[in-house]
Amino acid sequence: MKITRISVFHKDLELEHPYWLSGGRLRFSTLDATFVRIDTDAGLAGWGEGTPWGHTYVPAHGPGIRAGIETMARFVIGLDPRRVLEIERAMDLALPGHLYAKAPIDMACWDIAGQAADLPIADLMGGASRRPAPIASSVGAKTVDETREVLDRYRSRGYVVHSVKIGGDPERDIARIRDVEAHRPPGERILYDVNRAWTRQQAIRVMKATEDLGVMFEQPGETLDDIAAIRQLHAAPVSIDESLVTLQDAARIARDGLAEVFGIKLNRVGGLTRAARMRDIALAHGIDMFVMATGGTVLADAEALHLAATIPDHNLLGVWACQDMLTADIAPGRGPRNADGHLHLPEAPGLGLHPDDDAIGPPVAVYEM
Ligand code: MG
């Protein structure tokens, strides 16, 4: 089987409500999505998606994905898409780094491989859990009262895992954490996501002041060096997502004991092929995982769910459904959907769904053999 054509599509995805991170420092209202369709000489077609969470969140850029694909296309056309490791090496030869531009191609190749094997991707990767995966909510940076309201709204929809965005003024962060914990029903899992907003002294201040609560913080500093520097100065469990980009990052976090949880963002780490290696490092070191797209539609959520399904149930803390924050739906009624705060793995081969043609418009670029 050979790749004969790569078609690239661009769509701006509007968020239902504007969203703030880092105590209001970063505002998001539209996501720049790139979709990739890979055609083969066997008549199979696979789809990928790359949707960074805006341009200001981490080093990833919608136009950068499309430019990266333009650079890599001729290195990938003619290869067998089922040989994902060869595809990975070809992309690395064409364009070192730029992992987020490679993820949509990797995703489309896994989709084709799954269809060719007549298996869902997760089963092709070695076998999937069918336990519905709990979706983590995403509670933007707000006041104490607003935080409580948003959490209750999520709870009424069945959510049992929450990501509460903090990282503003340390005193306000402490007040919000204390209020959330005071109203937390038993059995709920809450992650306090700093999104790199704190300086080292701010991190120590909040993490020490909430030590009695035993709560977990995500990305409490800008870099792995920052997180390492304060590691001995607090007792809180830590999750790392934004600083988990390469396999070397994963190895360092595991070896140096910098975190108890990996937040694996599929687009950020370069797709399923690379993310699966991080999963194995995590499992080998007793590190639990959240798995998610960096953003995007049901297509991106489906990719993340396939990886999540290959993680033992008790090591998977949750997934995310960015699709619930968007106004547009590119595949109405298909793929994994929020059912009482959980996502169910699609049983169709490959990703399990493809977008509607009229939902994403004509391609903005086509590369052919
Ligand atoms: Mg996070």
XYZ file of C-alpha atoms and ligand atoms in Angstrom:
370
model
C 0.000 0.000 0.000
C 1.306 3.471 -0.886
C 0.341 7.014 0.045
C -0.726 8.731 -3.189
C -2.131 12.040 -2.005
C -2.149 14.326 1.054
C -4.948 16.898 1.228
C -4.863 19.675 3.820
C -7.903 21.545 5.138
C -8.132 24.597 7.383
C -11.041 25.550 9.604
C -11.397 28.097 12.390
C -13.240 26.551 15.333
C -15.155 29.019 17.488
C -15.316 28.355 21.217
C -18.812 28.518 22.668
C -17.526 30.840 25.407
C -14.250 32.775 25.515
C -11.775 31.011 27.788
C -9.080 32.416 30.084
C -5.901 30.795 31.385
C -3.233 31.818 33.850
C -5.416 34.080 35.945
C -6.760 35.883 32.876
C -3.338 36.408 31.251
C -4.319 34.411 28.129
C -7.681 34.637 26.378
C -8.947 32.195 23.740
C -12.001 32.458 21.486
C -11.039 30.664 18.237
C -8.890 27.606 17.519
C -7.073 27.257 14.179
C -7.647 23.638 13.082
C -5.822 21.737 10.346
C -7.296 18.520 8.965
C -5.319 16.095 6.836
C -6.701 13.454 4.520
C -4.249 10.818 3.293
C -5.292 8.743 0.263
C -3.706 5.457 -0.774
C -3.486 3.315 -3.906
C -5.550 0.692 -2.032
C -8.564 2.986 -1.929
C -8.319 3.554 1.844
C -8.263 7.097 3.191
C -7.203 8.200 6.683
C -7.824 11.452 8.550
C -5.720 13.443 10.980
C -6.247 16.663 12.895
C -3.880 19.201 14.401
C -5.524 21.875 16.527
C -3.233 23.780 18.882
C -4.873 25.557 21.799
C -4.434 28.930 20.126
C -1.049 30.452 19.270
C -0.175 31.834 22.698
C -0.428 28.708 24.854
C 2.621 26.635 23.853
C 4.955 26.809 20.822
C 2.466 25.525 18.221
C 0.846 27.419 15.382
C -1.931 26.480 12.942
C -0.168 27.972 9.890
C 2.995 26.212 11.132
C 1.254 22.832 10.844
C 0.245 23.546 7.268
C 3.733 24.807 6.366
C 5.292 21.755 8.033
C 3.111 19.405 6.019
C 4.073 21.217 2.817
C 7.727 20.615 3.662
C 7.265 16.954 4.650
C 4.716 15.805 2.056
C 7.114 14.681 -0.668
C 9.130 12.650 1.855
C 6.025 10.745 2.943
C 4.175 10.243 -0.361
C 4.939 6.792 -1.772
C 5.509 5.191 1.648
C 3.271 2.542 3.203
C 1.111 4.359 5.797
C 0.798 1.186 7.894
C 4.541 1.398 8.613
C 4.196 4.245 11.066
C 7.830 4.029 12.211
C 9.073 4.542 8.647
C 6.699 7.480 8.305
C 8.073 8.916 11.551
C 11.681 8.592 10.343
C 10.819 10.138 6.981
C 9.202 13.124 8.682
C 12.195 13.523 11.037
C 14.541 13.481 8.044
C 12.449 16.078 6.225
C 11.976 18.382 9.209
C 13.730 17.909 12.557
C 11.563 18.892 15.538
C 8.173 20.504 14.830
C 6.400 17.571 16.491
C 2.997 19.253 16.433
C 3.128 19.461 12.613
C 3.859 15.729 12.393
C 1.031 14.566 14.634
C -1.814 14.886 12.054
C 0.107 12.788 9.498
C 0.903 10.136 12.115
C -2.777 10.119 13.121
C -4.014 9.655 9.542
C -1.552 6.783 9.025
C -2.814 4.994 12.166
C -6.355 5.510 10.875
C -5.440 3.781 7.607
C -3.559 0.988 9.427
C -6.607 0.331 11.590
C -8.931 0.215 8.607
C -6.544 -2.116 6.749
C -6.448 -4.467 9.755
C -10.193 -4.062 10.366
C -9.458 -3.049 13.973
C -9.984 0.071 16.075
C -6.599 1.811 16.494
C -6.479 0.939 20.203
C -6.824 -2.769 19.432
C -4.210 -2.508 16.693
C -1.888 -0.935 19.310
C -2.215 -4.061 21.415
C -5.649 -4.178 22.965
C -8.145 -1.711 24.312
C -10.040 -1.308 27.537
C -13.754 -0.737 26.951
C -14.249 0.999 30.270
C -15.779 4.401 29.473
C -13.053 7.001 30.062
C -13.881 9.797 32.533
C -13.708 13.233 30.919
C -11.922 15.950 32.856
C -13.796 19.238 32.952
C -11.943 22.432 32.215
C -12.780 25.181 34.685
C -11.233 28.465 33.495
C -9.656 30.987 35.838
C -12.492 32.621 37.785
C -13.552 33.940 41.172
C -14.437 31.655 44.088
C -18.180 31.903 43.371
C -17.832 31.450 39.612
C -15.596 28.417 40.142
C -18.243 26.824 42.343
C -20.986 27.524 39.760
C -19.008 26.091 36.836
C -18.074 22.972 38.817
C -21.708 22.375 39.746
C -22.723 22.716 36.098
C -20.172 20.047 35.138
C -21.287 17.808 38.029
C -24.886 17.967 36.824
C -23.660 16.525 33.507
C -21.971 13.551 35.193
C -18.367 14.772 35.413
C -16.293 13.225 38.222
C -12.876 14.563 37.155
C -12.087 18.272 37.061
C -9.215 20.444 35.955
C -9.510 23.747 37.791
C -7.336 26.428 36.207
C -5.436 28.500 38.751
C -2.209 30.467 38.492
C -3.274 34.008 39.177
C -2.732 35.865 42.400
C -1.442 33.335 44.986
C -3.857 34.493 47.721
C -6.827 34.143 45.369
C -5.539 30.724 44.231
C -5.367 29.557 47.867
C -8.910 30.808 48.508
C -10.256 29.051 45.412
C -8.534 25.758 46.245
C -9.822 25.844 49.828
C -13.373 26.576 48.657
C -13.360 23.855 45.985
C -12.010 21.280 48.443
C -14.586 22.250 51.071
C -17.401 21.482 48.593
C -15.894 18.455 46.866
C -18.135 15.366 46.891
C -16.386 12.109 47.828
C -14.938 10.177 44.895
C -14.255 13.214 42.718
C -10.800 13.825 41.336
C -9.637 17.431 41.069
C -6.453 18.656 39.480
C -5.328 22.262 40.023
C -3.766 23.353 36.757
C -1.353 26.259 37.007
C -0.478 26.315 33.293
C 3.065 27.547 34.115
C 1.792 30.849 35.526
C 3.617 30.841 38.856
C 7.139 31.956 39.648
C 9.044 29.649 41.977
C 8.233 31.648 45.103
C 4.540 31.827 44.180
C 4.460 28.057 43.651
C 6.062 27.396 47.032
C 3.669 29.854 48.708
C 0.486 28.151 47.405
C 1.710 24.565 47.585
C 2.844 24.981 51.209
C -0.337 26.813 52.229
C -2.537 23.976 50.929
C -0.356 21.090 52.101
C -2.999 19.893 54.590
C -5.404 19.253 51.684
C -3.137 16.861 49.763
C -4.191 18.300 46.400
C -2.406 17.778 43.077
C -0.989 20.565 40.903
C -0.356 20.518 37.185
C 2.567 22.346 35.632
C 3.313 24.554 38.658
C 6.264 26.213 36.895
C 7.405 27.299 33.453
C 10.028 24.596 32.865
C 11.202 21.234 34.169
C 14.084 23.114 35.840
C 11.589 25.262 37.759
C 9.544 22.245 38.810
C 12.722 20.411 39.865
C 14.005 23.409 41.846
C 10.972 23.478 44.166
C 10.423 19.722 44.310
C 11.935 19.278 47.775
C 10.185 22.355 49.183
C 6.586 21.075 49.095
C 4.738 17.798 49.594
C 2.123 18.016 46.810
C 1.783 15.494 43.999
C 2.564 17.013 40.604
C 1.345 16.434 37.058
C 3.384 17.665 34.093
C 1.858 18.300 30.676
C 3.208 21.406 28.952
C 6.836 20.492 29.688
C 6.293 16.917 28.484
C 7.156 17.206 24.803
C 9.892 14.716 23.923
C 10.728 11.200 25.033
C 13.789 12.720 26.722
C 11.461 14.903 28.825
C 9.514 11.803 29.838
C 12.710 9.963 30.773
C 13.990 12.920 32.833
C 10.684 13.353 34.707
C 10.621 9.625 35.517
C 14.306 9.356 36.445
C 14.447 12.515 38.577
C 11.036 11.918 40.156
C 9.647 15.294 39.050
C 5.996 14.204 38.793
C 3.530 11.478 39.742
C 1.371 12.061 36.648
C 1.992 12.638 32.935
C -0.500 14.787 31.049
C 0.086 13.480 27.526
C -1.118 15.916 24.857
C -1.218 14.041 21.579
C -0.611 16.938 19.215
C 2.102 18.448 21.415
C 4.164 15.236 21.600
C 3.905 14.435 17.886
C 1.085 11.900 17.717
C 0.223 8.363 18.749
C 3.515 6.722 17.778
C 5.528 8.947 20.099
C 2.880 9.159 22.819
C 2.815 5.360 23.135
C 6.488 5.405 24.166
C 5.726 7.976 26.877
C 2.899 5.752 28.096
C 5.363 2.889 28.502
C 7.878 5.035 30.403
C 5.057 6.133 32.696
C 3.852 2.584 33.347
C 7.395 1.397 34.016
C 7.826 4.076 36.712
C 4.460 4.011 38.459
C 3.340 7.277 36.864
C -0.374 7.695 36.136
C -1.718 9.528 33.098
C -4.169 12.003 31.672
C -4.445 11.749 27.877
C -5.876 14.462 25.677
C -5.734 16.378 22.441
C -4.232 19.857 22.765
C -7.562 21.015 21.383
C -9.884 20.328 18.512
C -12.884 18.381 17.370
C -14.293 14.928 18.010
C -11.619 13.636 15.615
C -8.801 14.782 17.920
C -10.701 13.544 20.976
C -11.065 10.131 19.303
C -7.316 9.878 18.730
C -6.637 10.633 22.403
C -9.254 8.121 23.491
C -7.591 5.359 21.465
C -4.316 5.912 23.311
C -6.129 6.222 26.637
C -7.810 2.862 26.016
C -4.402 1.158 25.819
C -3.570 2.293 29.383
C -4.628 0.012 32.262
C -7.832 1.430 33.775
C -6.297 2.154 37.182
C -3.424 4.152 35.610
C -5.693 6.367 33.506
C -6.956 9.376 35.450
C -9.001 10.922 32.640
C -9.347 12.248 29.122
C -10.728 15.533 27.775
C -13.525 16.399 25.338
C -12.560 19.721 23.743
C -15.423 19.077 21.283
C -17.847 20.122 24.049
C -16.393 23.651 24.017
C -16.891 24.247 20.262
C -19.830 25.624 18.273
C -19.138 23.472 15.171
C -19.356 19.698 14.802
C -17.496 18.183 11.840
C -19.017 14.692 12.198
C -22.481 15.047 13.722
C -23.638 11.992 15.625
C -20.451 10.005 15.080
C -17.387 9.140 17.152
C -16.931 9.307 20.914
C -19.437 11.676 22.545
C -19.907 12.871 26.067
C -22.225 10.387 27.744
C -22.697 11.298 31.398
C -19.164 12.671 31.685
C -17.497 9.739 29.930
C -16.254 8.856 26.422
C -16.902 5.421 24.889
C -14.404 3.940 22.443
C -15.721 3.729 18.835
C -15.797 0.147 17.604
C -15.430 0.941 13.863
C -11.979 0.254 12.368
C -9.264 2.926 12.508
C -10.184 6.138 14.290
C -13.825 5.132 14.074
C -15.113 8.246 12.321
C -14.353 10.643 9.498
C -15.468 14.262 9.077
C -18.302 15.282 6.751
C -16.910 16.768 3.510
C -19.149 19.816 3.689
C -18.177 20.468 7.323
C -14.569 21.417 6.522
C -14.791 22.842 2.982
C -12.354 22.346 0.094
C -8.661 21.597 0.699
C -6.257 24.536 1.000
C -3.416 22.379 -0.364
C -3.082 19.024 -2.153
C 0.207 17.129 -2.557
C 0.307 14.208 -4.976
C 2.605 11.498 -6.207
Mg -2.736 21.346 31.890
